[in-house]
Amino acid sequence: MTSGDNSGENDTEPTVYAIRLLRRAAADIDAARDYIFDVTGEAIARRWREGLYEALAKLTRFPQGYSVATEENARVNEVLASQGKPAVIIRQTVYRRPGSGRQGLTYKVFFVVKESDDSSGGGGGGDAPFVQVVHVRHAARDTFTNEDAASLAGDME
Amino acid sequence: MTLILNLPPEAEEQLKAAADAAGQDVNAYAVSVVLRGIQGDTQEAREATTAILAALEDAEAGDKGILLSDYVEQSRGRDRLRDAQDKRQQRRKAA
């Protein structure tokens, strides 16, 4: 699912990016899962998380095709520029459970595409290209409400 | 709508530098700046930015992250552990 191979032996094959979750991003997922568990129970929390894994696994192919997180990207780079650090491109994908049309059930995954391990971006997997997941957050609202939980449970039935 | 602005040279340079730093075309970046000015700061974007910067700092400090496949395996392992504990508790209650 998350092979770090560059598939360089065949130029016609698209590059397969490894997916790496930074410690804080993994903690984001754990916290979201725990919260959903608290309000909906184990089964739904697991299904939510498995769906998120599937969404993350899609980033192995053409991660550059995902949209730039315009506002966050601009803000992050303003700070990095002020610190004299190299720019990064923050991209995002949106994880919405199938059947849930409400924004309250939407999570954003922010990531950086690394074509190779470099000194400015922390570790990767040797020279293999990888996707560095930096943050996962519930979108559009500050908190996940009981109404969201009820809707999520309904979607998953 | 097309907006034509006469920017002072210094502001023009700042705009170009900021767009370049953000990895965006200068026009697209200018649009985002205007939108932010109109819409104001959003709490969500501020919080996301803070979290992203913290994660990037961790990476710079040596956080290599965990492969998704390893993370998935670990979390499923925790699930199996919880399941086993639940079953043990249920058996104790039944006994």
Tab-separated table of C-alpha atoms in Angstrom:
chain	number	residue	atom	x	y	z
A	1	MET	CA	0.000	0.000	0.000
A	2	THR	CA	2.768	2.416	0.874
A	3	SER	CA	5.706	1.153	-1.067
A	4	GLY	CA	8.582	3.552	-1.199
A	5	ASP	CA	9.830	2.184	-4.510
A	6	ASN	CA	10.373	4.773	-7.152
A	7	SER	CA	9.569	2.336	-9.944
A	8	GLY	CA	12.509	3.810	-11.749
A	9	GLU	CA	13.098	0.651	-13.770
A	10	ASN	CA	10.246	1.496	-16.071
A	11	ASP	CA	9.897	5.122	-17.071
A	12	THR	CA	6.310	4.616	-18.160
A	13	GLU	CA	5.277	3.609	-14.651
A	14	PRO	CA	4.189	6.489	-12.443
A	15	THR	CA	6.214	7.134	-9.335
A	16	VAL	CA	4.859	5.519	-6.210
A	17	TYR	CA	5.293	7.747	-3.173
A	18	ALA	CA	5.715	6.392	0.309
A	19	ILE	CA	3.337	7.936	2.837
A	20	ARG	CA	4.881	9.133	6.078
A	21	LEU	CA	2.870	10.540	8.951
A	22	LEU	CA	4.756	13.001	11.080
A	23	ARG	CA	4.319	12.357	14.796
A	24	ARG	CA	1.831	15.189	15.222
A	25	ALA	CA	-0.244	14.066	12.238
A	26	ALA	CA	-0.457	10.547	13.665
A	27	ALA	CA	-1.549	12.087	16.970
A	28	ASP	CA	-4.197	14.100	15.102
A	29	ILE	CA	-5.659	10.885	13.703
A	30	ASP	CA	-5.530	9.160	17.087
A	31	ALA	CA	-7.303	12.100	18.724
A	32	ALA	CA	-9.987	12.223	16.030
A	33	ARG	CA	-10.528	8.490	16.262
A	34	ASP	CA	-10.778	8.671	20.079
A	35	TYR	CA	-13.309	11.455	19.885
A	36	ILE	CA	-15.456	9.635	17.343
A	37	PHE	CA	-15.164	6.541	19.528
A	38	ASP	CA	-16.391	8.499	22.548
A	39	VAL	CA	-19.460	9.833	20.792
A	40	THR	CA	-20.350	6.978	18.455
A	41	GLY	CA	-18.630	3.834	19.663
A	42	GLU	CA	-15.939	1.458	18.547
A	43	ALA	CA	-17.387	0.153	15.287
A	44	ILE	CA	-18.020	3.516	13.698
A	45	ALA	CA	-14.705	4.895	14.906
A	46	ARG	CA	-12.900	2.011	13.238
A	47	ARG	CA	-14.775	2.399	9.999
A	48	TRP	CA	-14.059	6.099	9.966
A	49	ARG	CA	-10.379	5.425	10.497
A	50	GLU	CA	-10.204	2.699	7.844
A	51	GLY	CA	-11.779	5.093	5.381
A	52	LEU	CA	-9.166	7.681	6.256
A	53	TYR	CA	-6.427	5.129	5.641
A	54	GLU	CA	-7.849	4.502	2.183
A	55	ALA	CA	-7.856	8.235	1.483
A	56	LEU	CA	-4.230	8.511	2.628
A	57	ALA	CA	-3.198	5.532	0.520
A	58	LYS	CA	-4.454	7.327	-2.587
A	59	LEU	CA	-1.683	9.865	-2.107
A	60	THR	CA	0.851	7.285	-3.270
A	61	ARG	CA	0.010	8.195	-6.877
A	62	PHE	CA	0.239	11.729	-8.294
A	63	PRO	CA	0.207	13.600	-4.985
A	64	GLN	CA	1.199	16.749	-6.893
A	65	GLY	CA	-2.227	16.651	-8.477
A	66	TYR	CA	-3.901	17.613	-5.214
A	67	SER	CA	-4.749	21.252	-4.673
A	68	VAL	CA	-2.558	23.650	-2.779
A	69	ALA	CA	-4.076	24.615	0.569
A	70	THR	CA	-4.106	28.258	-0.484
A	71	GLU	CA	-4.532	30.033	2.802
A	72	GLU	CA	-2.486	27.701	4.970
A	73	ASN	CA	0.232	27.507	2.324
A	74	ALA	CA	0.519	31.295	2.162
A	75	ARG	CA	0.577	31.651	5.935
A	76	VAL	CA	3.115	28.900	6.483
A	77	ASN	CA	5.426	30.290	3.849
A	78	GLU	CA	5.176	33.805	5.218
A	79	VAL	CA	6.494	32.454	8.516
A	80	LEU	CA	9.163	30.301	6.875
A	81	ALA	CA	10.314	33.234	4.744
A	82	SER	CA	10.562	35.438	7.825
A	83	GLN	CA	12.793	32.770	9.377
A	84	GLY	CA	14.943	32.535	6.261
A	85	LYS	CA	13.818	28.966	5.660
A	86	PRO	CA	13.068	27.440	2.252
A	87	ALA	CA	9.506	27.450	1.011
A	88	VAL	CA	7.314	24.385	1.008
A	89	ILE	CA	4.117	23.662	-0.865
A	90	ILE	CA	1.320	22.611	1.467
A	91	ARG	CA	-1.271	20.536	-0.337
A	92	GLN	CA	-4.481	19.092	0.979
A	93	THR	CA	-6.930	16.326	0.421
A	94	VAL	CA	-10.362	16.153	1.939
A	95	TYR	CA	-11.668	13.020	3.566
A	96	ARG	CA	-15.417	12.857	3.616
A	97	ARG	CA	-17.185	9.639	4.394
A	98	PRO	CA	-19.186	8.434	1.383
A	99	GLY	CA	-22.755	9.514	1.849
A	100	SER	CA	-21.970	12.404	4.140
A	101	GLY	CA	-22.632	15.640	2.413
A	102	ARG	CA	-22.295	17.819	5.436
A	103	GLN	CA	-19.163	19.822	6.084
A	104	GLY	CA	-19.236	18.700	9.685
A	105	LEU	CA	-18.073	15.249	8.663
A	106	THR	CA	-15.149	16.471	6.642
A	107	TYR	CA	-11.516	16.137	7.592
A	108	LYS	CA	-8.625	17.867	5.865
A	109	VAL	CA	-5.270	16.203	5.424
A	110	PHE	CA	-2.377	18.594	4.840
A	111	PHE	CA	0.774	17.240	3.272
A	112	VAL	CA	4.036	18.088	1.555
A	113	VAL	CA	5.374	16.152	-1.427
A	114	LYS	CA	9.057	15.336	-1.100
A	115	GLU	CA	10.743	14.231	-4.287
A	116	SER	CA	13.754	13.106	-2.285
A	117	ASP	CA	14.997	13.163	1.257
A	118	ASP	CA	16.623	16.513	1.932
A	119	SER	CA	18.153	18.279	4.875
A	120	SER	CA	15.436	20.935	5.040
A	121	GLY	CA	12.506	18.624	5.351
A	122	GLY	CA	13.438	16.093	7.927
A	123	GLY	CA	13.794	12.443	7.241
A	124	GLY	CA	12.223	10.346	4.608
A	125	GLY	CA	12.980	6.980	3.256
A	126	GLY	CA	16.441	7.352	1.805
A	127	ASP	CA	16.268	8.869	-1.677
A	128	ALA	CA	12.780	7.607	-2.375
A	129	PRO	CA	10.107	10.224	-2.936
A	130	PHE	CA	7.492	10.419	-0.245
A	131	VAL	CA	4.442	12.271	0.967
A	132	GLN	CA	4.910	13.865	4.348
A	133	VAL	CA	1.574	14.195	6.140
A	134	VAL	CA	1.862	17.166	8.470
A	135	HIS	CA	-1.615	17.716	9.881
A	136	VAL	CA	-5.090	16.213	9.958
A	137	ARG	CA	-7.987	18.300	11.195
A	138	HIS	CA	-11.724	18.447	11.293
A	139	ALA	CA	-12.791	20.983	8.713
A	140	ALA	CA	-15.184	23.886	8.893
A	141	ARG	CA	-15.923	23.699	12.560
A	142	ASP	CA	-13.968	24.025	15.730
A	143	THR	CA	-15.543	20.994	17.321
A	144	PHE	CA	-17.181	17.774	16.322
A	145	THR	CA	-20.692	18.060	17.659
A	146	ASN	CA	-23.217	15.494	18.802
A	147	GLU	CA	-25.203	16.380	15.687
A	148	ASP	CA	-22.184	15.432	13.592
A	149	ALA	CA	-21.918	12.165	15.469
A	150	ALA	CA	-25.554	11.315	14.845
A	151	SER	CA	-25.172	12.106	11.169
A	152	LEU	CA	-21.986	10.066	10.941
A	153	ALA	CA	-23.689	7.107	12.562
A	154	GLY	CA	-26.548	7.431	10.086
A	155	ASP	CA	-24.189	7.538	7.123
A	156	MET	CA	-22.454	4.399	8.213
A	157	GLU	CA	-25.511	2.284	8.808
B	1	MET	CA	-13.700	40.898	-12.618
B	2	THR	CA	-10.289	42.249	-13.530
B	3	LEU	CA	-8.547	44.381	-10.988
B	4	ILE	CA	-5.640	46.594	-12.040
B	5	LEU	CA	-3.435	47.825	-9.230
B	6	ASN	CA	-0.596	50.308	-9.316
B	7	LEU	CA	1.742	48.927	-6.697
B	8	PRO	CA	4.765	50.840	-5.448
B	9	PRO	CA	7.988	49.081	-6.509
B	10	GLU	CA	8.672	47.905	-2.969
B	11	ALA	CA	5.209	46.368	-2.598
B	12	GLU	CA	5.521	44.748	-6.008
B	13	GLU	CA	8.774	43.116	-4.985
B	14	GLN	CA	7.249	41.939	-1.714
B	15	LEU	CA	4.266	40.478	-3.551
B	16	LYS	CA	6.480	38.647	-6.033
B	17	ALA	CA	8.747	37.340	-3.277
B	18	ALA	CA	5.798	36.151	-1.184
B	19	ALA	CA	4.186	34.430	-4.183
B	20	ASP	CA	7.481	32.788	-5.043
B	21	ALA	CA	7.911	31.634	-1.441
B	22	ALA	CA	4.405	30.175	-1.511
B	23	GLY	CA	5.138	28.379	-4.768
B	24	GLN	CA	2.286	30.142	-6.505
B	25	ASP	CA	1.748	32.257	-9.563
B	26	VAL	CA	1.773	35.928	-8.559
B	27	ASN	CA	-1.781	36.474	-9.815
B	28	ALA	CA	-3.146	33.497	-7.897
B	29	TYR	CA	-1.299	34.627	-4.798
B	30	ALA	CA	-2.629	38.179	-5.147
B	31	VAL	CA	-6.158	36.808	-5.334
B	32	SER	CA	-5.594	34.844	-2.119
B	33	VAL	CA	-4.252	37.979	-0.425
B	34	VAL	CA	-7.297	39.981	-1.473
B	35	LEU	CA	-9.653	37.236	-0.314
B	36	ARG	CA	-7.932	37.046	3.038
B	37	GLY	CA	-8.260	40.798	3.366
B	38	ILE	CA	-11.968	40.640	2.645
B	39	GLN	CA	-12.789	37.551	4.632
B	40	GLY	CA	-10.450	38.249	7.490
B	41	ASP	CA	-8.428	35.700	9.387
B	42	THR	CA	-10.211	32.476	10.001
B	43	GLN	CA	-9.643	30.686	13.232
B	44	GLU	CA	-9.434	27.392	11.407
B	45	ALA	CA	-6.676	28.539	9.068
B	46	ARG	CA	-4.740	30.054	11.963
B	47	GLU	CA	-4.927	26.841	13.945
B	48	ALA	CA	-4.006	24.729	10.943
B	49	THR	CA	-1.040	26.947	10.193
B	50	THR	CA	0.212	26.682	13.759
B	51	ALA	CA	-0.093	22.900	13.672
B	52	ILE	CA	1.601	22.608	10.280
B	53	LEU	CA	4.501	24.808	11.339
B	54	ALA	CA	4.963	22.770	14.510
B	55	ALA	CA	5.036	19.546	12.499
B	56	LEU	CA	7.536	21.000	10.030
B	57	GLU	CA	9.731	22.081	12.934
B	58	ASP	CA	9.577	18.545	14.295
B	59	ALA	CA	10.624	17.222	10.889
B	60	GLU	CA	13.492	19.665	10.781
B	61	ALA	CA	14.503	18.488	14.246
B	62	GLY	CA	14.579	14.872	13.100
B	63	ASP	CA	11.027	13.541	13.172
B	64	LYS	CA	11.086	11.136	10.245
B	65	GLY	CA	7.484	10.172	10.752
B	66	ILE	CA	5.993	6.732	10.557
B	67	LEU	CA	5.140	4.872	7.373
B	68	LEU	CA	1.405	4.682	6.837
B	69	SER	CA	1.569	0.903	6.534
B	70	ASP	CA	3.331	0.668	9.916
B	71	TYR	CA	0.899	3.071	11.520
B	72	VAL	CA	-2.071	1.141	10.183
B	73	GLU	CA	-0.617	-2.118	11.458
B	74	GLN	CA	0.015	-0.625	14.904
B	75	SER	CA	-3.467	0.820	15.195
B	76	ARG	CA	-5.062	-2.442	14.087
B	77	GLY	CA	-2.909	-4.236	16.614
B	78	ARG	CA	-4.266	-1.963	19.347
B	79	ASP	CA	-7.770	-2.760	18.138
B	80	ARG	CA	-7.083	-6.489	18.402
B	81	LEU	CA	-5.746	-5.978	21.916
B	82	ARG	CA	-8.862	-4.050	22.894
B	83	ASP	CA	-11.054	-6.746	21.389
B	84	ALA	CA	-9.242	-9.427	23.382
B	85	GLN	CA	-9.589	-7.407	26.583
B	86	ASP	CA	-13.283	-6.864	25.944
B	87	LYS	CA	-13.826	-10.572	25.379
B	88	ARG	CA	-11.978	-11.421	28.589
B	89	GLN	CA	-14.152	-8.974	30.503
B	90	GLN	CA	-17.305	-10.409	28.973
B	91	ARG	CA	-16.223	-13.939	29.917
B	92	ARG	CA	-15.528	-12.826	33.497
B	93	LYS	CA	-18.951	-11.218	33.724
B	94	ALA	CA	-20.587	-14.323	32.328
B	95	ALA	CA	-18.694	-16.619	34.705
